[in-house]
mmCIF file of N, CA and C in Angstrom:
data_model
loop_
_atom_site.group_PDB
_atom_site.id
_atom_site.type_symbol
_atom_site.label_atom_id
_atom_site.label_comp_id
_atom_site.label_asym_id
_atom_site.label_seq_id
_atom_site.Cartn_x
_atom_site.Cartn_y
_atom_site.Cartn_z
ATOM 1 N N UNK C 20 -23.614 -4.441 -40.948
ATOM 2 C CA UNK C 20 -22.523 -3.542 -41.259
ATOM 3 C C UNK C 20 -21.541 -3.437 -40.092
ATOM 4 N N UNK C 21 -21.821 -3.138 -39.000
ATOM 5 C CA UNK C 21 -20.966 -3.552 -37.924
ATOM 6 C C UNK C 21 -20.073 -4.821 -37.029
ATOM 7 N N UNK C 22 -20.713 -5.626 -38.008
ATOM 8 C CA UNK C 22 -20.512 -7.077 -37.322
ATOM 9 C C UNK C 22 -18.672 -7.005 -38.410
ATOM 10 N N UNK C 23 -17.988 -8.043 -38.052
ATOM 11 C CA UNK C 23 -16.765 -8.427 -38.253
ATOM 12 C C UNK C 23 -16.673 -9.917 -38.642
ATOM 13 N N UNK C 24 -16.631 -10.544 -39.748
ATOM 14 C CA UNK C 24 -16.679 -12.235 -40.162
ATOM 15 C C UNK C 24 -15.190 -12.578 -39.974
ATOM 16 N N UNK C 25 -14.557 -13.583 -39.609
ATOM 17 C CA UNK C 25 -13.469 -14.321 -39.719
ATOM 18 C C UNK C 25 -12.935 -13.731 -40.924
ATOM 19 N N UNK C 26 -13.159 -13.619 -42.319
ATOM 20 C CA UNK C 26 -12.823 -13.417 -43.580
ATOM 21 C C UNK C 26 -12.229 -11.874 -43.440
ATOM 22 N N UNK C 27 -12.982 -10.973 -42.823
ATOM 23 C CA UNK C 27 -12.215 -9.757 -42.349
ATOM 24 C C UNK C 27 -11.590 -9.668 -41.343
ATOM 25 N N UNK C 28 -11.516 -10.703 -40.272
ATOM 26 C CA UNK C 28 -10.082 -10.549 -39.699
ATOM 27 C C UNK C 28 -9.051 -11.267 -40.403
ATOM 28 N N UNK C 29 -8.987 -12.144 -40.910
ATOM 29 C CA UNK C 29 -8.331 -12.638 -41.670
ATOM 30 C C UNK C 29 -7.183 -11.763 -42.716
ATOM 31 N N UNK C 30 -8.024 -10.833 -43.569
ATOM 32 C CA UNK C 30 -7.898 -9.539 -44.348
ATOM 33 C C UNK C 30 -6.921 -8.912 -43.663
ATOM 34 N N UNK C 31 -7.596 -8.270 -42.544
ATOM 35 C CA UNK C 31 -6.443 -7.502 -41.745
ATOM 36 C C UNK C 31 -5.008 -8.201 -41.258
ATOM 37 N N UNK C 32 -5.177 -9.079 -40.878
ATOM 38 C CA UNK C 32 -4.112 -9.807 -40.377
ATOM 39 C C UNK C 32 -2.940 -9.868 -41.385
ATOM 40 N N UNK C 33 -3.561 -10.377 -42.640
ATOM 41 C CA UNK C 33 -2.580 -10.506 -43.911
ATOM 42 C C UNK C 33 -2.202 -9.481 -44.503
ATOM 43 N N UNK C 34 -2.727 -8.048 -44.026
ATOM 44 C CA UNK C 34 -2.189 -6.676 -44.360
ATOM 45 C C UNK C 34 -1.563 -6.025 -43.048
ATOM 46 N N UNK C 35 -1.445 -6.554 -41.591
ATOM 47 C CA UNK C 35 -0.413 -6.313 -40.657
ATOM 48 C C UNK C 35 0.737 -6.904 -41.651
ATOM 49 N N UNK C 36 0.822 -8.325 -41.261
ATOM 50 C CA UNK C 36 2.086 -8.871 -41.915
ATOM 51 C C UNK C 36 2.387 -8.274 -43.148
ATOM 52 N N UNK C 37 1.945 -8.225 -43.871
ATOM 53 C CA UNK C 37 2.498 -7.222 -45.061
ATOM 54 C C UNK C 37 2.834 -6.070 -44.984
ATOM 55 N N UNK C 38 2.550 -5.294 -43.680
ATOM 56 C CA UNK C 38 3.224 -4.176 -43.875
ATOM 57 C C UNK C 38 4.281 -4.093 -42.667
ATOM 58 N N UNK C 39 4.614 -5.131 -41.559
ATOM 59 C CA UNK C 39 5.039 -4.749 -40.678
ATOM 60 C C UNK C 39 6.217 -6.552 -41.174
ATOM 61 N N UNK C 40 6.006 -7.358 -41.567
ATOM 62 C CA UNK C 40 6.411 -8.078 -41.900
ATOM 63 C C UNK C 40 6.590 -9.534 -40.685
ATOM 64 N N UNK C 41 7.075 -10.618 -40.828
ATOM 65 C CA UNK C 41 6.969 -11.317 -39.753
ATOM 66 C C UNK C 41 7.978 -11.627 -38.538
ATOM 67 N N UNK C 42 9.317 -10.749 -38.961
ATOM 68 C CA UNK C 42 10.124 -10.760 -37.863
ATOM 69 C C UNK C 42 10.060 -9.630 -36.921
ATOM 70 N N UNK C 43 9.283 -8.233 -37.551
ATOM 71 C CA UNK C 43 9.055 -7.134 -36.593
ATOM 72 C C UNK C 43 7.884 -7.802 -35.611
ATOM 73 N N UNK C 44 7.012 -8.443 -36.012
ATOM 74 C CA UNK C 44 6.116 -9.053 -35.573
ATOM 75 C C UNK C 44 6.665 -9.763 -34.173
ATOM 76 N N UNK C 45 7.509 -10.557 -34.426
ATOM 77 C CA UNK C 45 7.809 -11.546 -33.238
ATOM 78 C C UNK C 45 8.642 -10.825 -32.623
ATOM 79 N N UNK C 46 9.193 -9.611 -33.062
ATOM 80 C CA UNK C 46 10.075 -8.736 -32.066
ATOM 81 C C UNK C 46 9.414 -8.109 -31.249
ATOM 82 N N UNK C 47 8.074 -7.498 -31.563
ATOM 83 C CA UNK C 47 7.560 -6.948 -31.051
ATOM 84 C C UNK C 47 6.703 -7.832 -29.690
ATOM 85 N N UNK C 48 6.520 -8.761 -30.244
ATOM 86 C CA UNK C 48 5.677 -10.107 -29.081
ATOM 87 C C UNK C 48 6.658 -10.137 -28.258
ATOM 88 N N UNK C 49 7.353 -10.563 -28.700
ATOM 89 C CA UNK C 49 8.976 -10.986 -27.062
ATOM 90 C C UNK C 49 8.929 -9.927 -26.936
ATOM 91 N N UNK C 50 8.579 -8.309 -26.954
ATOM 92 C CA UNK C 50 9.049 -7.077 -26.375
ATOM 93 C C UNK C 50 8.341 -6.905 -25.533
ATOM 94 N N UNK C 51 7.023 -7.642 -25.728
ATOM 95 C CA UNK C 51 5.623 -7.242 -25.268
ATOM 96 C C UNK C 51 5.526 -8.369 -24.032
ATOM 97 N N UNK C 52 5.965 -9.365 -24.015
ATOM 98 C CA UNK C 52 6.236 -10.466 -23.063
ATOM 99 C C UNK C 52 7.272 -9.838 -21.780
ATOM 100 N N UNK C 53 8.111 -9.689 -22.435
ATOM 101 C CA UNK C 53 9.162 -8.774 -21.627
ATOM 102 C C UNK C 53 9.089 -7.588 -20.569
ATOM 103 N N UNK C 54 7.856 -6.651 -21.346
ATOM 104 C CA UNK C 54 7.401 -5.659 -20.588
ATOM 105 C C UNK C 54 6.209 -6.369 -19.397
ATOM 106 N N UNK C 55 5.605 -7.431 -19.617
ATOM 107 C CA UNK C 55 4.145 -8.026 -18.801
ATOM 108 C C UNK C 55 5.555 -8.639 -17.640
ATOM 109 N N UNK C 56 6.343 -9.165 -18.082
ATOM 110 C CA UNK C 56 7.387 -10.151 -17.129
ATOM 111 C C UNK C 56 7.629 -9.305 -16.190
ATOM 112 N N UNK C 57 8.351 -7.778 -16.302
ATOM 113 C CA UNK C 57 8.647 -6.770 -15.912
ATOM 114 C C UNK C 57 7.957 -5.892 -15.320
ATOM 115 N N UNK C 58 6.625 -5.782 -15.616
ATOM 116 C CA UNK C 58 5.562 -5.617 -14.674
ATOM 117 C C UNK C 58 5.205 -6.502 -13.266
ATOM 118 N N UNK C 59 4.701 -7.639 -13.953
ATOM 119 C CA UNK C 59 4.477 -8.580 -12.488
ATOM 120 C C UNK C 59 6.064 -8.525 -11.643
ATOM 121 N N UNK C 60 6.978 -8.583 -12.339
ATOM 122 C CA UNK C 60 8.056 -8.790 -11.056
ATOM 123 C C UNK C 60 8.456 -7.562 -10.153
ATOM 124 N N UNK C 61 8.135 -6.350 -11.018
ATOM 125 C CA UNK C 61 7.596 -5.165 -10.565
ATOM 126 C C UNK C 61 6.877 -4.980 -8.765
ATOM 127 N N UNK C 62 6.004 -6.126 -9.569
ATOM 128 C CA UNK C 62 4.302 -5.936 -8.571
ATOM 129 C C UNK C 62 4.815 -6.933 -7.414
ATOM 130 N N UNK C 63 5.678 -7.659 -7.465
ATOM 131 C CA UNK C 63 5.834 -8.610 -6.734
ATOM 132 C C UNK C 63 6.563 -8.001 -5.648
ATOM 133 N N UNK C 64 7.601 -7.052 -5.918
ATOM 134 C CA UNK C 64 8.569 -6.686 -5.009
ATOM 135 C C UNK C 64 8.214 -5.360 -4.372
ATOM 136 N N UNK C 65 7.196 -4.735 -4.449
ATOM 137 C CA UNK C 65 6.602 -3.388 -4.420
ATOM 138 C C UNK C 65 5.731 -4.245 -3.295
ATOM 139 N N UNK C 66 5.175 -5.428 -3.459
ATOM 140 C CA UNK C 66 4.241 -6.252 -2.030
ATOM 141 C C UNK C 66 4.954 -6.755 -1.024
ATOM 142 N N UNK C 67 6.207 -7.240 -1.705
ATOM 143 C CA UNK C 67 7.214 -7.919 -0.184
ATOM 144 C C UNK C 67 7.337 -6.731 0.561
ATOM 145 N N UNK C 68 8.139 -5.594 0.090
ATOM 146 C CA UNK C 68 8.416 -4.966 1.437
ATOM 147 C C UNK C 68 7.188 -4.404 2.297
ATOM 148 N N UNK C 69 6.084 -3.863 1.761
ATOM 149 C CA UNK C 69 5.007 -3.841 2.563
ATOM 150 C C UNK C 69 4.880 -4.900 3.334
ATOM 151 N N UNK C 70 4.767 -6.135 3.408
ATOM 152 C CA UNK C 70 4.343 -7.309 4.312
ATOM 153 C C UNK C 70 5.484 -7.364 5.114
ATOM 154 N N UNK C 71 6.281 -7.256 4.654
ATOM 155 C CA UNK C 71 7.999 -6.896 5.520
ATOM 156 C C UNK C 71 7.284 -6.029 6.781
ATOM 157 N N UNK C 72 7.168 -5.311 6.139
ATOM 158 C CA UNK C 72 6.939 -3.458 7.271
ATOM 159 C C UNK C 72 6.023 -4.110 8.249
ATOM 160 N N UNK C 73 4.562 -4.675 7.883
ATOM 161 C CA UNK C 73 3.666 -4.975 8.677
ATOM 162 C C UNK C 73 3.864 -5.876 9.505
ATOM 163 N N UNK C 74 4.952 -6.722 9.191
ATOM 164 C CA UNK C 74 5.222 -7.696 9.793
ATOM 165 C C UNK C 74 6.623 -7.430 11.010
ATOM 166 N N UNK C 75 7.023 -6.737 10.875
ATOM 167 C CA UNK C 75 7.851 -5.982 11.525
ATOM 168 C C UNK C 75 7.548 -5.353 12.627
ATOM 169 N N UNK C 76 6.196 -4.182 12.151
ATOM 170 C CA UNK C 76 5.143 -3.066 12.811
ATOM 171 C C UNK C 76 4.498 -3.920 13.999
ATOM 172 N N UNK C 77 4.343 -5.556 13.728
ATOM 173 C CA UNK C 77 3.087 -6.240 14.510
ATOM 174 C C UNK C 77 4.046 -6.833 15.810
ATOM 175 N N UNK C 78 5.159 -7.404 15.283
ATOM 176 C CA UNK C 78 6.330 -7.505 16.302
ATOM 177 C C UNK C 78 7.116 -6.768 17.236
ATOM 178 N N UNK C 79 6.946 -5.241 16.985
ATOM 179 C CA UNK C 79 7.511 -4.170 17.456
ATOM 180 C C UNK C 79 6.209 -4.099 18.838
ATOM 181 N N UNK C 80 5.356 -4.195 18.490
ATOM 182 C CA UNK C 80 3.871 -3.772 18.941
ATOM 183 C C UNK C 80 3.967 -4.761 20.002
ATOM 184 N N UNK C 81 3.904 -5.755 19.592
ATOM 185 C CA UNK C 81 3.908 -7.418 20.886
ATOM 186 C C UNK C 81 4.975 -7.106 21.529
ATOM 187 N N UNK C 82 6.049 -6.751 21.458
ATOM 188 C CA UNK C 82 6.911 -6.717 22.203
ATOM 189 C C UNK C 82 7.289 -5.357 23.209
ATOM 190 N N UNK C 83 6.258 -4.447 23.491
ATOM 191 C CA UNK C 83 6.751 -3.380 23.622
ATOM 192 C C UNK C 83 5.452 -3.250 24.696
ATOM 193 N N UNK C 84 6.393 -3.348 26.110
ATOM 194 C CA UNK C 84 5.207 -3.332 27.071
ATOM 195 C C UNK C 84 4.111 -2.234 27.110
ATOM 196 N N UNK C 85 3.131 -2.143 27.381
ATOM 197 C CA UNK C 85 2.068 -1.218 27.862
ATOM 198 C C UNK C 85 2.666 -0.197 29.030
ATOM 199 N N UNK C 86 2.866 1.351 29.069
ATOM 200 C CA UNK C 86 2.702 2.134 29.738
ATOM 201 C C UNK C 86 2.466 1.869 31.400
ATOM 202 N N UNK C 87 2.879 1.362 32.439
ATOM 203 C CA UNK C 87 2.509 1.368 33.864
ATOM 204 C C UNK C 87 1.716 2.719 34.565
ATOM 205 N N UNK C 88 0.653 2.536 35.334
ATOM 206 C CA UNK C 88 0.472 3.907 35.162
ATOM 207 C C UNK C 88 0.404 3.635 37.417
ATOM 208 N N UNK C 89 1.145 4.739 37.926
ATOM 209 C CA UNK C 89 1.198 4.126 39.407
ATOM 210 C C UNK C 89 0.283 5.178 39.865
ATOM 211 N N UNK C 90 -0.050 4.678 41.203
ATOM 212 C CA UNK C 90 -1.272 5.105 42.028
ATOM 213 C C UNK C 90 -0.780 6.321 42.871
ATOM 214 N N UNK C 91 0.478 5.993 42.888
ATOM 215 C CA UNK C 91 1.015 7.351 43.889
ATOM 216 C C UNK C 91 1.501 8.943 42.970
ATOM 217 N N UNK C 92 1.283 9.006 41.590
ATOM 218 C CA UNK C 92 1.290 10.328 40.974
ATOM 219 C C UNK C 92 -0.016 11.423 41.653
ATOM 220 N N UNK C 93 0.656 12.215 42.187
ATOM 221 C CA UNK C 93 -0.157 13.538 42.629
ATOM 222 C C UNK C 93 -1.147 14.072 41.365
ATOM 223 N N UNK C 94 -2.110 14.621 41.941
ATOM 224 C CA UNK C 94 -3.431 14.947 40.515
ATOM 225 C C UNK C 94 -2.718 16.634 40.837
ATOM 226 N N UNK C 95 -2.589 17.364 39.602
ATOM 227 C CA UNK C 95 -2.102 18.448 39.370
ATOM 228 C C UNK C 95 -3.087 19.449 40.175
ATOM 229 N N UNK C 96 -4.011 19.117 40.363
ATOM 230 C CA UNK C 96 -5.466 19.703 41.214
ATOM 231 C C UNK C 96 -5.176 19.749 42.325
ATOM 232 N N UNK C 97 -4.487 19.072 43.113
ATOM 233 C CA UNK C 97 -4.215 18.065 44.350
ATOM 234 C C UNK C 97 -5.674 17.584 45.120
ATOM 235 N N UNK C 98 -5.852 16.945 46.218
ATOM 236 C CA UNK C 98 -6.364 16.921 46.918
ATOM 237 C C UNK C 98 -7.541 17.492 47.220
ATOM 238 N N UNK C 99 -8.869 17.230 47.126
ATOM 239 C CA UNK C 99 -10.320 18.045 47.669
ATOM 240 C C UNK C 99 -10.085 18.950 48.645
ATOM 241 N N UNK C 100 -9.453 18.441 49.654
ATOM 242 C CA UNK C 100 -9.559 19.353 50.414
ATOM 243 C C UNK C 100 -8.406 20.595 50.571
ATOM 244 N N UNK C 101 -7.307 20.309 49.527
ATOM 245 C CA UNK C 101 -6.366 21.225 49.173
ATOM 246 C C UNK C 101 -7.097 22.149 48.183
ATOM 247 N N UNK C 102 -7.789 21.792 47.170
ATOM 248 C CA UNK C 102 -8.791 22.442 46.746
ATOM 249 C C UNK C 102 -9.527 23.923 47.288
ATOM 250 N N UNK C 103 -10.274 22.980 48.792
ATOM 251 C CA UNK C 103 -11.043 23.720 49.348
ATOM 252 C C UNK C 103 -10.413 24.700 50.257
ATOM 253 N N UNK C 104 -8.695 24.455 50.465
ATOM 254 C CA UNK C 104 -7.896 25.395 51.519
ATOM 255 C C UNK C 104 -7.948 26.370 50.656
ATOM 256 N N UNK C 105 -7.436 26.027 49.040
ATOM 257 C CA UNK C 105 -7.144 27.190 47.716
ATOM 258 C C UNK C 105 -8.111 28.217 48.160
ATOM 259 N N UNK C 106 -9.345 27.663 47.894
ATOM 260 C CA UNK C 106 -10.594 28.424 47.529
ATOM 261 C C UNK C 106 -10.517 29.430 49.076
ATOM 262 N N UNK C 107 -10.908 28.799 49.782
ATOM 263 C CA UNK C 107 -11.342 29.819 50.866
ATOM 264 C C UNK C 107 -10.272 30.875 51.537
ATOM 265 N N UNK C 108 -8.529 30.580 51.078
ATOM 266 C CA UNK C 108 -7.431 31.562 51.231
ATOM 267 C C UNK C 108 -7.669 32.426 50.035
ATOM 268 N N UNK C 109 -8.111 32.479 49.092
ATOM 269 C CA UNK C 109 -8.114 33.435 47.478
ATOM 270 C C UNK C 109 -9.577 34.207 48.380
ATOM 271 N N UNK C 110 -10.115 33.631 48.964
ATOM 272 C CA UNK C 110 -11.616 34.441 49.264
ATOM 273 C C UNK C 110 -11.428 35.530 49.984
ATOM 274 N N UNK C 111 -10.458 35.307 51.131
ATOM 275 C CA UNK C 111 -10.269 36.175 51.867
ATOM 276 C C UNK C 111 -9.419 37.873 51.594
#
């Protein structure tokens, strides 16, 4: 009872066309082609500019030297033994 023979798709098929006829039919296929065309070209241009960006992002990156960091910046702490002058002038 569940199964489907060729002979009943068949059936159906010849009662689409009969009720929808055979030029709505092929209007509807090229509509349906049209919309899949319109999708992928969709999908296509929604990926370029991403690879654009990344490719852009990776060049920006290579080209953009590293931070120098020099030996002569003072430590906001200063000095141990500036430290230890702090401490023992606050003691007194």
């Amino acid at each position: 009872m569940g199964e489907f023979s060729i002979w009943h798709w068949l059936i159906v098929l010849l009662i689409v066309i009969m009720i929808f006829g055979t030029k709505k039919l092929k209007n509807m296929g090229s509509d349906l082609g049209e919309a899949v065309r319109g999708f992928k070209q969709g999908m296509k241009e929604t990926d370029a500019p991403a690879e654009k960006t990344a490719e852009t992002d990776a060049a920006a990156t290579a080209a953009t030297p590293p931070p120098q960091v020099t030996a002569s910046a003072k430590s906001p702490l200063g000095t141990r033994a500036e430290q230890a002058e702090d401490i023992a002038f606050k003691a007194k």
